[in-house]
Amino acid sequence: MFTHYEDLLLGMVEEIKKKPAFNVIEFRQGPLGEYLGDEAAALGIIKKLAEVDLDVSMNRCYHRFSDFALYWRSRDNSSLGGEFNLSHLFVSILQGVPAWLTAERWPEEERELHAGFRIFDSQPHGGTGTFAAIRIPSASREPLNPEVWYFDITNGSTKLDIDYCDYLHMLLLTRGCYYWQYLFADPSAVKHHFNNLSSVAKYLGELLDFLSQQFPDQDYTPLRQRLVERVAANS
């Protein structure tokens, strides 16, 4: 039996597969971490083995996929696309931070920031060098609903104003379209993406048009508003 969020993920992928406008280049459904048990048991295992106490609010998006990935492009305009590559929290937290993120080449402040990153989503095809991570502080005694950060190898780390579960639910709405994460960043932190010369702003507008056409029952108005606000703030 799948959890509620697992059902939502699988349903989203099946819906995309049935749409002629989508070219699904890769879909990968890894094994379920059934050893984790239910939501409460999984948080208990993480607390015991990783010494990370996560807030129970994170149960609302609980999934056990060690690897769940989708990569798609529009058939009519192959420049439009998206992808995600999810792993469940136990894998993300236990695997720690990749060594290259704390290498000496980074300034000390960035190394300290990166040290808390636990990657749970990445874009290895079209978004090489990008990932989303929760940030685990080095000294935290309270149950955590961790910050979510988005990393771009060119532009560095950007804090998002959504939490982990918000991220996963936005992933469903956006179908993992490229750059959607920047709609949830502080406008001043991503001004290079939303100024008058930005191709990212134009690209996001085209993607939201495409998604609105394909999924007319979905409301993309809040995302369009975020795009407008970020362009206006950096014009």
Short mmCIF file of C-alpha atoms in Angstrom, two decimals:
data_model
loop_
_atom_site.label_atom_id
_atom_site.label_comp_id
_atom_site.label_asym_id
_atom_site.label_seq_id
_atom_site.Cartn_x
_atom_site.Cartn_y
_atom_site.Cartn_z
CA MET A 1 0.00 0.00 0.00
CA PHE A 2 1.30 3.42 -0.95
CA THR A 3 1.25 6.51 1.25
CA HIS A 4 -0.89 9.48 0.24
CA TYR A 5 2.05 11.37 -1.25
CA GLU A 6 3.33 8.29 -3.06
CA ASP A 7 -0.09 7.96 -4.69
CA LEU A 8 0.04 11.62 -5.72
CA LEU A 9 3.50 11.19 -7.27
CA LEU A 10 2.52 8.09 -9.19
CA GLY A 11 -0.71 9.70 -10.36
CA MET A 12 1.12 12.77 -11.61
CA VAL A 13 3.54 10.65 -13.64
CA GLU A 14 0.74 8.57 -15.16
CA GLU A 15 -1.12 11.74 -16.11
CA ILE A 16 1.96 13.08 -17.88
CA LYS A 17 2.51 9.79 -19.72
CA LYS A 18 -1.02 9.99 -21.14
CA LYS A 19 -0.54 13.50 -22.51
CA PRO A 20 0.63 13.50 -26.17
CA ALA A 21 2.25 16.91 -25.63
CA PHE A 22 4.80 15.38 -23.24
CA ASN A 23 7.83 13.41 -24.30
CA VAL A 24 8.85 11.33 -21.29
CA ILE A 25 12.55 10.73 -21.82
CA GLU A 26 13.19 8.93 -18.55
CA PHE A 27 11.12 7.60 -15.70
CA ARG A 28 12.64 5.66 -12.85
CA GLN A 29 10.79 4.24 -9.87
CA GLY A 30 13.19 2.82 -7.31
CA PRO A 31 12.32 0.46 -4.50
CA LEU A 32 10.21 1.52 -1.56
CA GLY A 33 11.93 1.75 1.79
CA GLU A 34 9.29 -0.41 3.43
CA TYR A 35 11.67 -1.04 6.31
CA LEU A 36 10.92 2.53 7.43
CA GLY A 37 7.37 1.64 8.39
CA ASP A 38 4.79 4.40 8.72
CA GLU A 39 5.43 8.12 9.14
CA ALA A 40 5.96 8.06 12.90
CA ALA A 41 8.27 5.04 12.71
CA ALA A 42 10.37 6.68 9.98
CA LEU A 43 10.90 9.84 12.02
CA GLY A 44 11.87 7.66 14.96
CA ILE A 45 14.46 5.79 12.88
CA ILE A 46 15.93 9.06 11.61
CA LYS A 47 16.12 10.43 15.14
CA LYS A 48 17.79 7.29 16.46
CA LEU A 49 20.30 6.65 13.68
CA ALA A 50 21.00 10.16 12.41
CA GLU A 51 20.31 12.07 15.63
CA VAL A 52 18.04 14.45 13.73
CA ASP A 53 14.69 15.21 15.33
CA LEU A 54 12.22 16.16 12.60
CA ASP A 55 8.92 17.86 13.27
CA VAL A 56 5.80 15.72 12.85
CA SER A 57 4.47 18.25 10.32
CA MET A 58 6.78 16.59 7.79
CA ASN A 59 4.57 13.51 7.90
CA ARG A 60 2.09 15.08 5.50
CA CYS A 61 4.37 14.46 2.52
CA TYR A 62 5.92 11.17 3.64
CA HIS A 63 7.26 8.97 0.87
CA ARG A 64 9.59 5.99 0.87
CA PHE A 65 11.05 6.06 -2.62
CA SER A 66 14.82 5.72 -2.45
CA ASP A 67 14.87 6.91 -6.05
CA PHE A 68 11.98 8.42 -8.01
CA ALA A 69 12.90 10.32 -11.15
CA LEU A 70 11.18 11.86 -14.16
CA TYR A 71 12.66 13.75 -17.10
CA TRP A 72 10.35 15.21 -19.75
CA ARG A 73 10.27 17.64 -22.65
CA SER A 74 7.49 19.25 -24.67
CA ARG A 75 7.06 17.51 -28.02
CA ASP A 76 6.28 20.77 -29.83
CA ASN A 77 9.03 22.80 -28.19
CA SER A 78 11.82 20.66 -26.83
CA SER A 79 13.39 23.62 -25.04
CA LEU A 80 10.52 23.42 -22.54
CA GLY A 81 10.91 20.67 -19.99
CA GLY A 82 11.44 19.59 -16.46
CA GLU A 83 12.81 16.90 -14.21
CA PHE A 84 13.16 15.78 -10.66
CA ASN A 85 15.09 13.05 -8.92
CA LEU A 86 13.74 12.42 -5.43
CA SER A 87 15.06 10.36 -2.57
CA HIS A 88 13.33 9.84 0.76
CA LEU A 89 14.44 11.62 3.91
CA PHE A 90 16.26 8.68 5.48
CA VAL A 91 18.51 8.34 2.41
CA SER A 92 18.98 12.10 2.15
CA ILE A 93 19.97 12.56 5.77
CA LEU A 94 22.09 9.45 6.22
CA GLN A 95 24.16 9.99 3.08
CA GLY A 96 25.32 13.35 4.42
CA VAL A 97 26.69 16.21 2.38
CA PRO A 98 28.76 15.49 -0.77
CA ALA A 99 32.46 16.09 -0.12
CA TRP A 100 32.81 18.60 -2.96
CA LEU A 101 30.40 20.98 -1.23
CA THR A 102 32.70 21.39 1.76
CA ALA A 103 35.99 21.42 -0.14
CA GLU A 104 38.58 24.11 0.59
CA ARG A 105 37.82 25.97 -2.64
CA TRP A 106 34.64 27.33 -1.07
CA PRO A 107 34.78 30.36 1.25
CA GLU A 108 34.46 29.38 4.91
CA GLU A 109 30.96 30.87 5.24
CA GLU A 110 29.71 28.82 2.30
CA ARG A 111 31.37 25.65 3.58
CA GLU A 112 29.56 26.08 6.88
CA LEU A 113 26.26 26.57 5.05
CA HIS A 114 26.81 23.59 2.76
CA ALA A 115 27.75 21.33 5.66
CA GLY A 116 24.10 21.27 6.73
CA PHE A 117 22.74 20.39 3.30
CA ARG A 118 20.99 17.06 2.81
CA ILE A 119 20.01 16.68 -0.84
CA PHE A 120 16.55 15.30 -1.59
CA ASP A 121 15.98 16.44 -5.20
CA SER A 122 18.28 17.04 -8.16
CA GLN A 123 18.18 17.70 -11.89
CA PRO A 124 21.02 15.64 -13.41
CA HIS A 125 20.01 16.05 -17.08
CA GLY A 126 18.95 19.56 -18.07
CA GLY A 127 19.85 21.19 -14.77
CA THR A 128 23.36 19.87 -14.25
CA GLY A 129 24.75 21.25 -11.02
CA THR A 130 21.39 22.00 -9.40
CA PHE A 131 19.73 20.42 -6.41
CA ALA A 132 17.34 21.07 -3.54
CA ALA A 133 18.34 20.30 0.03
CA ILE A 134 17.02 20.60 3.52
CA ARG A 135 19.47 22.29 5.88
CA ILE A 136 20.20 20.55 9.18
CA PRO A 137 21.80 22.97 11.69
CA SER A 138 24.81 21.60 13.56
CA ALA A 139 23.34 22.32 16.98
CA SER A 140 19.58 21.92 17.12
CA ARG A 141 17.68 20.40 20.01
CA GLU A 142 14.14 21.26 18.97
CA PRO A 143 12.11 19.24 16.43
CA LEU A 144 13.02 20.61 13.02
CA ASN A 145 11.00 21.64 10.03
CA PRO A 146 14.20 22.42 8.12
CA GLU A 147 14.90 25.27 5.76
CA VAL A 148 14.91 24.36 2.07
CA TRP A 149 17.73 25.63 -0.13
CA TYR A 150 18.19 25.47 -3.87
CA PHE A 151 21.71 25.23 -5.24
CA ASP A 152 22.93 26.21 -8.70
CA ILE A 153 26.59 25.58 -9.50
CA THR A 154 26.74 28.94 -11.32
CA ASN A 155 24.85 31.13 -8.86
CA GLY A 156 25.31 29.34 -5.55
CA SER A 157 22.77 28.70 -2.80
CA THR A 158 19.37 30.34 -2.47
CA LYS A 159 17.02 29.92 0.48
CA LEU A 160 13.41 29.22 -0.50
CA ASP A 161 10.39 30.53 1.39
CA ILE A 162 8.68 27.13 1.41
CA ASP A 163 9.28 24.13 3.61
CA TYR A 164 10.01 20.54 2.60
CA CYS A 165 6.38 19.47 2.21
CA ASP A 166 5.48 22.67 0.37
CA TYR A 167 8.33 21.91 -2.02
CA LEU A 168 7.11 18.39 -2.71
CA HIS A 169 3.56 19.58 -3.33
CA MET A 170 4.77 22.37 -5.64
CA LEU A 171 6.71 19.70 -7.50
CA LEU A 172 3.39 18.02 -8.27
CA LEU A 173 1.85 21.24 -9.55
CA THR A 174 4.84 22.31 -11.66
CA ARG A 175 5.62 18.77 -12.86
CA GLY A 176 9.22 19.59 -12.02
CA CYS A 177 9.52 22.28 -14.71
CA TYR A 178 12.93 23.91 -14.81
CA TYR A 179 13.53 26.98 -12.63
CA TRP A 180 10.23 26.77 -10.73
CA GLN A 181 12.16 26.93 -7.46
CA TYR A 182 13.20 30.53 -8.12
CA LEU A 183 9.55 31.57 -7.84
CA PHE A 184 9.92 30.87 -4.11
CA ALA A 185 13.17 32.73 -3.56
CA ASP A 186 13.53 36.28 -2.29
CA PRO A 187 13.39 38.51 -5.40
CA SER A 188 16.57 40.34 -4.38
CA ALA A 189 18.46 37.05 -4.18
CA VAL A 190 17.62 36.03 -7.74
CA LYS A 191 17.50 39.40 -9.49
CA HIS A 192 19.83 38.15 -12.23
CA HIS A 193 17.07 35.70 -13.21
CA PHE A 194 14.22 38.22 -13.35
CA ASN A 195 15.60 41.44 -14.83
CA ASN A 196 14.51 42.77 -18.22
CA LEU A 197 17.12 40.74 -20.06
CA SER A 198 16.41 37.50 -18.25
CA SER A 199 15.76 34.41 -20.32
CA VAL A 200 14.69 32.60 -17.14
CA ALA A 201 11.67 34.85 -16.61
CA LYS A 202 10.58 34.40 -20.24
CA TYR A 203 11.16 30.66 -20.03
CA LEU A 204 9.07 30.34 -16.86
CA GLY A 205 6.27 32.30 -18.50
CA GLU A 206 6.27 29.91 -21.45
CA LEU A 207 6.33 26.89 -19.14
CA LEU A 208 3.38 28.18 -17.11
CA ASP A 209 1.46 28.76 -20.35
CA PHE A 210 2.25 25.20 -21.45
CA LEU A 211 1.21 23.67 -18.12
CA SER A 212 -1.99 25.73 -18.02
CA GLN A 213 -2.95 24.43 -21.46
CA GLN A 214 -2.21 20.83 -20.55
CA PHE A 215 -3.82 20.91 -17.10
CA PRO A 216 -6.73 23.38 -17.28
CA ASP A 217 -8.13 22.08 -14.00
CA GLN A 218 -5.00 23.26 -12.16
CA ASP A 219 -4.69 26.85 -10.91
CA TYR A 220 -1.37 28.39 -11.92
CA THR A 221 -2.45 31.94 -11.03
CA PRO A 222 -0.40 32.10 -7.79
CA LEU A 223 2.74 31.04 -9.67
CA ARG A 224 2.09 33.59 -12.40
CA GLN A 225 1.70 36.25 -9.72
CA ARG A 226 5.03 35.28 -8.20
CA LEU A 227 6.65 35.56 -11.60
CA VAL A 228 5.13 39.01 -12.18
CA GLU A 229 6.28 40.19 -8.74
CA ARG A 230 9.85 39.06 -9.31
CA VAL A 231 10.08 40.63 -12.74
CA ALA A 232 8.59 43.89 -11.40
CA ALA A 233 10.99 43.94 -8.44
CA ASN A 234 14.00 43.66 -10.73
CA SER A 235 12.98 45.75 -13.73
#
